[in-house]
XYZ file of N, CA, C and O in Angstrom:
704
model
N 43.660 44.377 -3.426
C 43.879 43.096 -2.779
C 43.761 41.982 -3.809
O 42.972 42.055 -4.723
N 44.527 40.964 -3.600
C 44.541 39.824 -4.517
C 43.856 38.630 -3.875
O 43.839 38.474 -2.661
N 43.302 37.797 -4.707
C 42.711 36.538 -4.266
C 43.581 35.425 -4.816
O 43.914 35.411 -5.998
N 43.972 34.518 -3.945
C 44.783 33.378 -4.353
C 43.983 32.118 -4.067
O 43.454 31.940 -2.973
N 43.899 31.263 -5.043
C 43.232 29.981 -4.880
C 44.299 28.901 -4.854
O 45.229 28.925 -5.659
N 44.180 27.991 -3.904
C 45.160 26.917 -3.820
C 44.468 25.613 -3.472
O 43.435 25.604 -2.805
N 45.036 24.530 -3.924
C 44.577 23.197 -3.567
C 45.429 22.632 -2.426
O 45.244 21.499 -2.015
N 46.367 23.430 -1.930
C 47.255 22.991 -0.857
C 46.464 22.755 0.419
O 45.576 23.526 0.763
N 46.823 21.697 1.130
C 46.140 21.406 2.385
C 47.100 21.165 3.547
O 46.691 21.212 4.695
N 48.367 20.910 3.260
C 49.345 20.691 4.320
C 49.825 22.013 4.897
O 49.845 23.035 4.201
N 50.201 22.016 6.168
C 50.622 23.252 6.838
C 51.757 23.937 6.091
O 51.703 25.141 5.830
N 52.787 23.193 5.733
C 53.932 23.811 5.065
C 53.573 24.308 3.664
O 54.088 25.329 3.218
N 52.679 23.589 2.976
C 52.218 24.044 1.658
C 51.381 25.312 1.769
O 51.382 26.152 0.878
N 50.630 25.434 2.863
C 49.751 26.575 3.052
C 50.496 27.841 3.472
O 50.056 28.954 3.170
N 51.597 27.684 4.176
C 52.270 28.840 4.773
C 52.602 29.968 3.788
O 52.346 31.132 4.103
N 53.135 29.685 2.589
C 53.426 30.801 1.684
C 52.167 31.586 1.286
O 52.227 32.799 1.096
N 51.035 30.897 1.190
C 49.781 31.563 0.839
C 49.244 32.352 2.026
O 48.781 33.484 1.882
N 49.298 31.758 3.209
C 48.804 32.406 4.419
C 49.647 33.641 4.732
O 49.121 34.673 5.141
N 50.944 33.523 4.508
C 51.855 34.636 4.823
C 51.467 35.907 4.074
O 51.559 37.007 4.618
N 50.976 35.785 2.851
C 50.610 36.947 2.031
C 49.174 37.403 2.270
O 48.757 38.414 1.734
N 48.422 36.656 3.059
C 46.980 36.902 3.176
C 46.636 37.802 4.354
O 47.257 37.744 5.404
N 45.602 38.614 4.143
C 44.988 39.341 5.249
C 43.905 38.481 5.895
O 43.660 38.575 7.086
N 43.262 37.663 5.054
C 42.185 36.782 5.485
C 42.334 35.459 4.744
O 42.635 35.453 3.553
N 42.117 34.366 5.446
C 42.099 33.053 4.808
C 40.639 32.610 4.741
O 39.908 32.717 5.729
N 40.224 32.149 3.565
C 38.876 31.600 3.404
C 38.996 30.178 2.891
O 39.750 29.913 1.968
N 38.235 29.289 3.503
C 38.237 27.896 3.094
C 36.826 27.489 2.702
O 35.905 27.576 3.518
N 36.695 27.057 1.468
C 35.389 26.609 0.939
C 35.519 25.212 0.364
O 34.973 24.908 -0.694
N 36.257 24.370 1.051
C 36.541 23.043 0.533
C 35.370 22.091 0.701
O 34.620 22.174 1.659
N 35.244 21.185 -0.237
C 34.282 20.116 -0.146
C 34.988 18.798 -0.398
O 36.051 18.772 -1.014
N 34.416 17.721 0.090
C 35.037 16.408 -0.059
C 34.002 15.378 -0.448
O 32.812 15.565 -0.256
N 34.486 14.285 -0.953
C 33.609 13.183 -1.338
C 32.880 12.637 -0.114
O 33.348 12.767 1.018
N 31.765 12.028 -0.374
C 30.965 11.451 0.701
C 31.701 10.293 1.367
O 32.509 9.615 0.735
N 31.422 10.117 2.638
C 31.935 8.971 3.388
C 30.730 8.293 4.027
O 29.749 8.944 4.347
N 30.820 7.003 4.231
C 29.660 6.264 4.721
C 29.785 5.789 6.156
O 28.778 5.620 6.833
N 31.002 5.560 6.630
C 31.118 4.889 7.923
C 31.706 5.747 9.037
O 31.616 5.371 10.196
N 32.284 6.884 8.699
C 32.878 7.730 9.740
C 32.899 9.174 9.259
O 32.822 9.436 8.062
N 33.013 10.125 10.187
C 33.059 11.526 9.780
C 34.223 11.787 8.821
O 35.314 11.238 8.998
N 33.969 12.608 7.810
C 35.019 12.972 6.856
C 36.113 13.714 7.632
O 35.851 14.778 8.197
N 37.339 13.166 7.698
C 38.367 13.730 8.570
C 39.050 14.983 8.026
O 39.693 15.707 8.772
N 38.904 15.240 6.753
C 39.703 16.294 6.121
C 39.352 17.696 6.591
O 40.210 18.566 6.636
N 38.098 17.939 6.944
C 37.721 19.276 7.395
C 38.508 19.664 8.643
O 39.063 20.753 8.732
N 38.557 18.758 9.612
C 39.285 19.040 10.855
C 40.785 19.136 10.586
O 41.456 20.026 11.099
N 41.304 18.227 9.787
C 42.734 18.235 9.481
C 43.147 19.543 8.818
O 44.156 20.147 9.181
N 42.365 20.015 7.862
C 42.702 21.257 7.176
C 42.539 22.443 8.120
O 43.368 23.353 8.122
N 41.497 22.436 8.944
C 41.336 23.515 9.923
C 42.543 23.562 10.857
O 43.050 24.646 11.178
N 43.032 22.405 11.267
C 44.210 22.355 12.138
C 45.447 22.881 11.414
O 46.232 23.648 11.989
N 45.623 22.494 10.147
C 46.791 22.956 9.390
C 46.731 24.461 9.144
O 47.748 25.157 9.265
N 45.548 24.969 8.798
C 45.397 26.421 8.619
C 45.674 27.126 9.936
O 46.399 28.130 9.987
N 45.113 26.605 11.032
C 45.308 27.194 12.352
C 46.789 27.262 12.725
O 47.279 28.300 13.179
N 47.488 26.150 12.537
C 48.916 26.116 12.883
C 49.718 27.086 12.023
O 50.591 27.800 12.533
N 49.445 27.119 10.729
C 50.158 28.043 9.842
C 49.879 29.486 10.247
O 50.798 30.315 10.302
N 48.637 29.798 10.537
C 48.282 31.167 10.915
C 48.928 31.550 12.245
O 49.402 32.674 12.395
N 48.961 30.618 13.186
C 49.575 30.904 14.480
C 51.064 31.197 14.310
O 51.578 32.176 14.865
N 51.737 30.374 13.526
C 53.172 30.584 13.297
C 53.455 31.912 12.603
O 54.510 32.503 12.824
N 52.525 32.363 11.773
C 52.725 33.590 10.996
C 52.053 34.816 11.617
O 52.104 35.902 11.054
N 51.432 34.639 12.769
C 50.794 35.758 13.448
C 49.546 36.279 12.746
O 49.215 37.461 12.875
N 48.852 35.423 12.056
C 47.616 35.799 11.349
C 46.417 35.346 12.170
O 46.481 34.344 12.880
N 45.290 36.075 12.040
C 44.143 35.772 12.900
C 42.841 35.473 12.166
O 42.044 34.655 12.611
N 42.567 36.145 11.059
C 41.221 36.084 10.471
C 41.076 34.954 9.470
O 41.799 34.883 8.468
N 40.119 34.075 9.738
C 39.846 32.940 8.857
C 38.341 32.721 8.805
O 37.643 32.871 9.810
N 37.853 32.415 7.609
C 36.427 32.160 7.406
C 36.291 30.822 6.681
O 36.906 30.613 5.639
N 35.497 29.935 7.270
C 35.226 28.630 6.681
C 33.783 28.597 6.194
O 32.903 29.180 6.824
N 33.536 27.912 5.100
C 32.178 27.667 4.655
C 31.878 26.194 4.909
O 32.576 25.320 4.401
N 30.849 25.948 5.690
C 30.420 24.587 5.962
C 29.008 24.408 5.415
O 28.793 24.599 4.229
N 28.045 24.079 6.241
C 26.695 23.820 5.762
C 25.710 23.893 6.917
O 26.074 23.663 8.074
N 24.457 24.165 6.581
C 23.401 23.972 7.569
C 23.489 22.531 8.084
O 24.012 21.640 7.409
N 22.977 22.310 9.265
C 22.798 20.974 9.866
C 24.089 20.323 10.359
O 24.150 19.111 10.524
N 25.139 21.110 10.638
C 26.332 20.479 11.204
C 26.104 20.028 12.649
O 26.775 19.115 13.108
N 25.179 20.658 13.338
C 24.817 20.204 14.687
C 23.644 19.237 14.555
O 22.561 19.627 14.107
N 23.830 17.974 14.943
C 22.762 16.974 14.750
C 21.425 17.361 15.375
O 20.380 17.001 14.846
N 21.435 18.129 16.469
C 20.160 18.514 17.078
C 19.326 19.408 16.153
O 18.105 19.481 16.271
N 19.970 20.052 15.182
C 19.223 20.892 14.233
C 18.452 20.043 13.213
O 17.554 20.554 12.540
N 18.774 18.788 13.109
C 18.095 17.913 12.151
C 16.596 17.821 12.454
O 15.796 17.517 11.570
N 16.209 18.082 13.680
C 14.795 18.021 14.055
C 13.956 19.013 13.243
O 12.751 18.821 13.089
N 14.596 20.047 12.702
C 13.880 21.038 11.887
C 13.646 20.559 10.459
O 12.895 21.190 9.722
N 14.313 19.500 10.063
C 14.199 18.999 8.685
C 12.991 18.092 8.543
O 12.543 17.459 9.514
N 12.490 17.984 7.323
C 11.381 17.062 7.055
C 11.841 15.629 7.292
O 13.036 15.339 7.330
N 10.887 14.730 7.417
C 11.196 13.320 7.656
C 12.155 12.772 6.589
O 13.151 12.129 6.914
N 11.839 12.993 5.327
C 12.677 12.473 4.232
C 14.058 13.132 4.266
O 15.082 12.447 4.148
N 14.089 14.444 4.431
C 15.371 15.155 4.488
C 16.226 14.608 5.632
O 17.399 14.321 5.463
N 15.621 14.459 6.800
C 16.346 14.021 7.999
C 16.832 12.575 7.878
O 17.988 12.270 8.151
N 15.954 11.678 7.460
C 16.268 10.255 7.510
C 16.908 9.689 6.258
O 17.457 8.591 6.295
N 16.849 10.421 5.180
C 17.504 9.963 3.954
C 18.705 10.839 3.648
O 19.856 10.408 3.747
N 18.461 12.100 3.317
C 19.556 12.952 2.865
C 20.574 13.239 3.970
O 21.772 13.024 3.787
N 20.105 13.711 5.123
C 21.051 14.054 6.188
C 21.708 12.812 6.788
O 22.932 12.748 6.922
N 20.917 11.821 7.132
C 21.462 10.643 7.810
C 22.275 9.750 6.871
O 23.384 9.331 7.187
N 21.737 9.464 5.690
C 22.375 8.476 4.819
C 23.313 9.059 3.766
O 24.273 8.413 3.376
N 23.041 10.262 3.300
C 23.836 10.798 2.197
C 24.961 11.710 2.686
O 26.126 11.453 2.417
N 24.642 12.771 3.399
C 25.708 13.717 3.772
C 26.015 13.762 5.263
O 26.790 14.593 5.720
N 25.456 12.859 6.025
C 25.650 12.877 7.477
C 27.104 12.860 7.911
O 27.498 13.598 8.816
N 27.927 12.040 7.272
C 29.337 11.954 7.673
C 30.143 13.176 7.220
O 31.127 13.548 7.854
N 29.711 13.821 6.146
C 30.336 15.088 5.739
C 30.025 16.155 6.789
O 30.913 16.883 7.247
N 28.755 16.238 7.192
C 28.363 17.204 8.219
C 29.080 16.934 9.538
O 29.504 17.859 10.225
N 29.238 15.653 9.890
C 29.950 15.295 11.123
C 31.408 15.745 11.054
O 31.965 16.226 12.046
N 32.023 15.600 9.889
C 33.395 16.079 9.721
C 33.490 17.589 9.854
O 34.428 18.121 10.474
N 32.527 18.301 9.295
C 32.495 19.762 9.443
C 32.338 20.137 10.911
O 32.999 21.059 11.398
N 31.471 19.419 11.621
C 31.250 19.714 13.039
C 32.516 19.487 13.853
O 32.826 20.272 14.764
N 33.281 18.446 13.556
C 34.551 18.223 14.259
C 35.492 19.400 14.039
O 36.211 19.817 14.953
N 35.500 19.942 12.840
C 36.314 21.117 12.534
C 35.861 22.313 13.372
O 36.684 23.037 13.941
N 34.549 22.519 13.464
C 34.014 23.626 14.261
C 34.388 23.469 15.729
O 34.784 24.438 16.398
N 34.282 22.255 16.237
C 34.640 22.002 17.630
C 36.125 22.279 17.869
O 36.500 22.815 18.919
N 36.969 21.920 16.901
C 38.389 22.243 17.025
C 38.576 23.764 17.083
O 39.301 24.277 17.937
N 37.952 24.489 16.180
C 38.113 25.945 16.140
C 37.699 26.595 17.454
O 38.325 27.563 17.907
N 36.662 26.048 18.093
C 36.201 26.590 19.368
C 37.265 26.459 20.461
O 37.215 27.185 21.451
N 38.240 25.572 20.297
C 39.302 25.400 21.303
C 40.482 26.336 21.070
O 41.365 26.413 21.918
N 40.524 27.016 19.931
C 41.657 27.886 19.634
C 41.503 29.218 20.350
O 40.388 29.653 20.655
N 42.631 29.861 20.613
C 42.581 31.200 21.218
C 43.295 32.245 20.361
O 43.382 33.403 20.730
N 43.792 31.834 19.218
C 44.575 32.748 18.379
C 43.895 33.087 17.054
O 44.465 33.806 16.248
N 42.680 32.581 16.844
C 41.990 32.820 15.576
C 40.715 33.630 15.774
O 39.978 33.414 16.740
N 40.471 34.537 14.848
C 39.182 35.215 14.733
C 38.440 34.507 13.604
O 38.397 34.976 12.471
N 37.887 33.348 13.919
C 37.248 32.513 12.898
C 35.769 32.840 12.779
O 35.136 33.328 13.715
N 35.242 32.565 11.622
C 33.800 32.503 11.397
C 33.553 31.267 10.556
O 34.192 31.091 9.517
N 32.667 30.410 11.008
C 32.196 29.298 10.184
C 30.833 29.710 9.651
O 29.898 29.936 10.429
N 30.747 29.864 8.362
C 29.511 30.253 7.704
C 28.793 28.982 7.269
O 29.368 28.156 6.554
N 27.553 28.819 7.728
C 26.775 27.622 7.440
C 25.602 28.007 6.536
O 24.555 28.429 7.026
N 25.772 27.887 5.226
C 24.673 28.231 4.323
C 23.696 27.082 4.147
O 24.017 25.926 4.397
N 22.517 27.445 3.664
C 21.521 26.450 3.255
C 22.046 25.730 2.018
O 23.188 25.961 1.589
N 21.225 24.880 1.421
C 21.618 24.170 0.205
C 22.016 25.140 -0.900
O 21.332 26.144 -1.133
N 23.109 24.850 -1.569
C 23.680 25.778 -2.548
C 23.061 25.621 -3.935
O 22.796 24.511 -4.389
N 22.883 26.763 -4.596
C 22.432 26.787 -5.987
C 23.458 27.557 -6.815
O 24.356 28.202 -6.261
N 23.306 27.521 -8.103
C 24.177 28.273 -9.011
C 23.501 29.545 -9.525
O 23.916 30.095 -10.538
N 22.497 30.011 -8.840
C 21.795 31.232 -9.231
C 22.716 32.448 -9.057
O 23.682 32.396 -8.303
N 22.398 33.553 -9.738
C 23.230 34.751 -9.604
C 23.084 35.413 -8.236
O 22.141 35.123 -7.488
N 23.995 36.296 -7.942
C 23.960 37.054 -6.692
C 22.679 37.886 -6.644
O 22.157 38.310 -7.678
N 22.177 38.071 -5.437
C 20.988 38.899 -5.232
C 21.360 40.040 -4.287
O 22.494 40.105 -3.794
N 20.392 40.891 -4.005
C 20.609 41.921 -2.992
C 19.715 41.664 -1.776
O 19.475 42.536 -0.962
N 19.235 40.426 -1.653
C 18.368 40.068 -0.527
C 19.135 40.184 0.785
O 20.315 39.836 0.861
N 18.453 40.642 1.829
C 19.114 40.695 3.137
C 19.322 39.290 3.698
O 18.591 38.356 3.354
N 20.306 39.178 4.547
C 20.617 37.901 5.181
C 19.947 37.800 6.543
O 19.811 38.794 7.251
N 19.576 36.601 6.913
C 19.198 36.268 8.283
C 20.256 35.308 8.797
O 20.787 34.492 8.031
N 20.556 35.414 10.076
C 21.602 34.576 10.652
C 21.118 33.947 11.953
O 20.147 34.401 12.557
N 21.824 32.904 12.354
C 21.522 32.215 13.599
C 22.837 31.710 14.168
O 23.511 30.896 13.538
N 23.188 32.188 15.356
C 24.439 31.779 16.000
C 24.246 30.656 17.008
O 25.209 30.209 17.616
N 23.023 30.193 17.199
C 22.790 29.154 18.206
C 22.407 27.809 17.610
O 22.631 26.778 18.238
N 21.821 27.801 16.422
C 21.477 26.558 15.745
C 22.201 26.539 14.412
O 22.588 27.582 13.902
N 22.343 25.380 13.832
C 23.051 25.320 12.553
C 22.104 25.392 11.361
O 22.390 24.869 10.298
N 20.990 26.072 11.558
C 20.067 26.412 10.473
C 19.435 27.758 10.800
O 19.549 28.250 11.927
N 18.756 28.346 9.824
C 17.941 29.539 10.057
C 16.507 29.112 9.738
O 16.126 29.032 8.569
N 15.720 28.780 10.769
C 14.433 28.121 10.558
C 13.456 28.823 9.611
O 12.729 28.158 8.895
N 13.410 30.135 9.592
C 12.398 30.822 8.787
C 12.900 31.254 7.414
O 12.242 32.050 6.750
N 14.034 30.737 6.985
C 14.591 31.091 5.676
C 14.417 29.944 4.687
O 14.331 28.786 5.086
N 14.414 30.280 3.398
C 14.394 29.214 2.389
C 15.579 28.267 2.580
O 16.642 28.679 3.062
N 15.403 27.016 2.195
C 16.453 26.006 2.391
C 17.460 25.993 1.253
O 18.260 25.059 1.148
N 17.450 27.007 0.411
C 18.410 27.117 -0.696
C 18.972 28.537 -0.708
O 18.285 29.487 -0.339
N 20.235 28.664 -1.147
C 20.899 29.959 -1.263
C 21.923 29.854 -2.387
O 22.537 28.799 -2.578
N 22.114 30.921 -3.105
C 23.086 30.870 -4.210
C 24.514 30.937 -3.664
O 24.778 31.589 -2.658
N 25.398 30.253 -4.341
C 26.821 30.321 -3.991
C 27.290 31.771 -4.005
O 28.097 32.192 -3.178
N 26.776 32.538 -4.969
C 27.171 33.951 -5.087
C 26.750 34.741 -3.854
O 27.498 35.608 -3.383
N 25.570 34.450 -3.298
C 25.157 35.143 -2.081
C 25.989 34.710 -0.876
O 26.275 35.518 0.012
N 26.391 33.449 -0.833
C 27.277 33.000 0.252
C 28.606 33.750 0.163
O 29.123 34.247 1.173
N 29.153 33.872 -1.035
C 30.398 34.629 -1.217
C 30.202 36.080 -0.790
O 31.067 36.663 -0.117
N 29.069 36.667 -1.149
C 28.769 38.052 -0.749
C 28.774 38.169 0.770
O 29.361 39.090 1.341
N 28.152 37.208 1.447
C 28.128 37.241 2.908
C 29.542 37.104 3.487
O 29.927 37.848 4.397
N 30.298 36.149 2.964
C 31.652 35.928 3.484
C 32.509 37.183 3.322
O 33.280 37.538 4.222
N 32.372 37.855 2.210
C 33.118 39.100 2.000
C 32.613 40.204 2.926
O 33.407 41.005 3.439
N 31.308 40.243 3.158
C 30.730 41.264 4.038
C 31.235 41.163 5.472
O 31.300 42.172 6.174
N 31.541 39.956 5.947
C 31.904 39.798 7.364
C 33.407 39.774 7.620
O 33.828 39.595 8.763
N 34.194 39.994 6.594
C 35.646 39.958 6.796
C 36.070 40.836 7.962
O 36.829 40.403 8.831
N 35.597 42.065 7.996
C 36.012 43.001 9.048
C 34.973 43.183 10.147
O 35.093 44.076 10.977
N 33.954 42.342 10.174
C 32.883 42.450 11.154
C 33.271 41.705 12.428
O 33.153 40.474 12.503
N 33.728 42.452 13.437
C 34.170 41.820 14.674
C 33.043 41.074 15.383
O 33.300 40.160 16.165
N 31.798 41.427 15.093
C 30.661 40.718 15.668
C 30.526 39.300 15.140
O 29.803 38.488 15.703
N 31.229 39.008 14.045
C 31.189 37.647 13.490
C 32.400 36.817 13.913
O 32.479 35.643 13.580
N 33.317 37.420 14.655
C 34.509 36.687 15.083
C 34.131 35.618 16.108
O 33.296 35.835 16.976
N 34.777 34.464 15.966
C 34.602 33.335 16.882
C 33.139 32.876 16.906
O 32.593 32.548 17.960
N 32.533 32.852 15.721
C 31.138 32.452 15.582
C 30.997 31.296 14.607
O 31.725 31.206 13.604
N 30.051 30.445 14.909
C 29.580 29.422 13.979
C 28.172 29.886 13.617
O 27.271 29.837 14.450
N 28.024 30.418 12.402
C 26.836 31.187 12.049
C 26.118 30.610 10.833
O 26.659 30.610 9.731
N 24.901 30.154 11.054
C 24.045 29.730 9.942
C 23.518 30.974 9.254
O 23.215 31.989 9.897
N 23.446 30.904 7.910
C 22.924 32.035 7.157
C 21.845 31.570 6.181
O 21.828 30.426 5.744
N 20.983 32.498 5.852
C 19.974 32.285 4.828
C 19.614 33.646 4.260
O 19.975 34.684 4.833
N 18.935 33.639 3.143
C 18.453 34.907 2.590
C 16.965 35.009 2.874
O 16.248 34.007 2.871
N 16.538 36.210 3.148
C 15.125 36.441 3.385
C 14.348 36.277 2.099
O 14.840 36.627 1.021
N 13.183 35.722 2.181
C 12.363 35.544 0.997
C 11.430 34.371 1.159
O 11.464 33.658 2.163
N 10.612 34.146 0.140
C 9.644 33.038 0.240
C 10.339 31.679 0.242
O 11.402 31.517 -0.346
N 9.725 30.738 0.926
C 10.253 29.373 0.990
C 10.180 28.694 -0.351
O 9.317 28.861 -1.120
């Protein structure tokens, strides 16, 4: 199997890539916004969805972040909640949440939104994962995870039907 990386975001630009794919994975990030939810997450989810529907493709995995559901912010420390989440990345998280809400309305996608803790550049580990399908955090896990472990998880769930149509927070087991 081949991996194709693209910066394309429009439906027509995406179609040639989606057509050759067994699975579409989106790990996009965007610049911070201050006054409104970052719109690109939802727009790209819609474009991927439309391209996949036209091409008869179903499996898509998005990487978002812990705390996309504002009610999960109650688990964060005062400083984390009122400075970092509210003032720094709040509108990015809101944009991710709009994308998740859009995906929940689709009937033609086997989507998984993977919500990792804060990302690090540490190497891959063999630590087991903990998941949470009801909150956008995993309360008893460390608040950091390596990008390599997130990739390992995303690859692990490609064919896992139990992860289809889920918005799933992940963390690795280990000390805080």
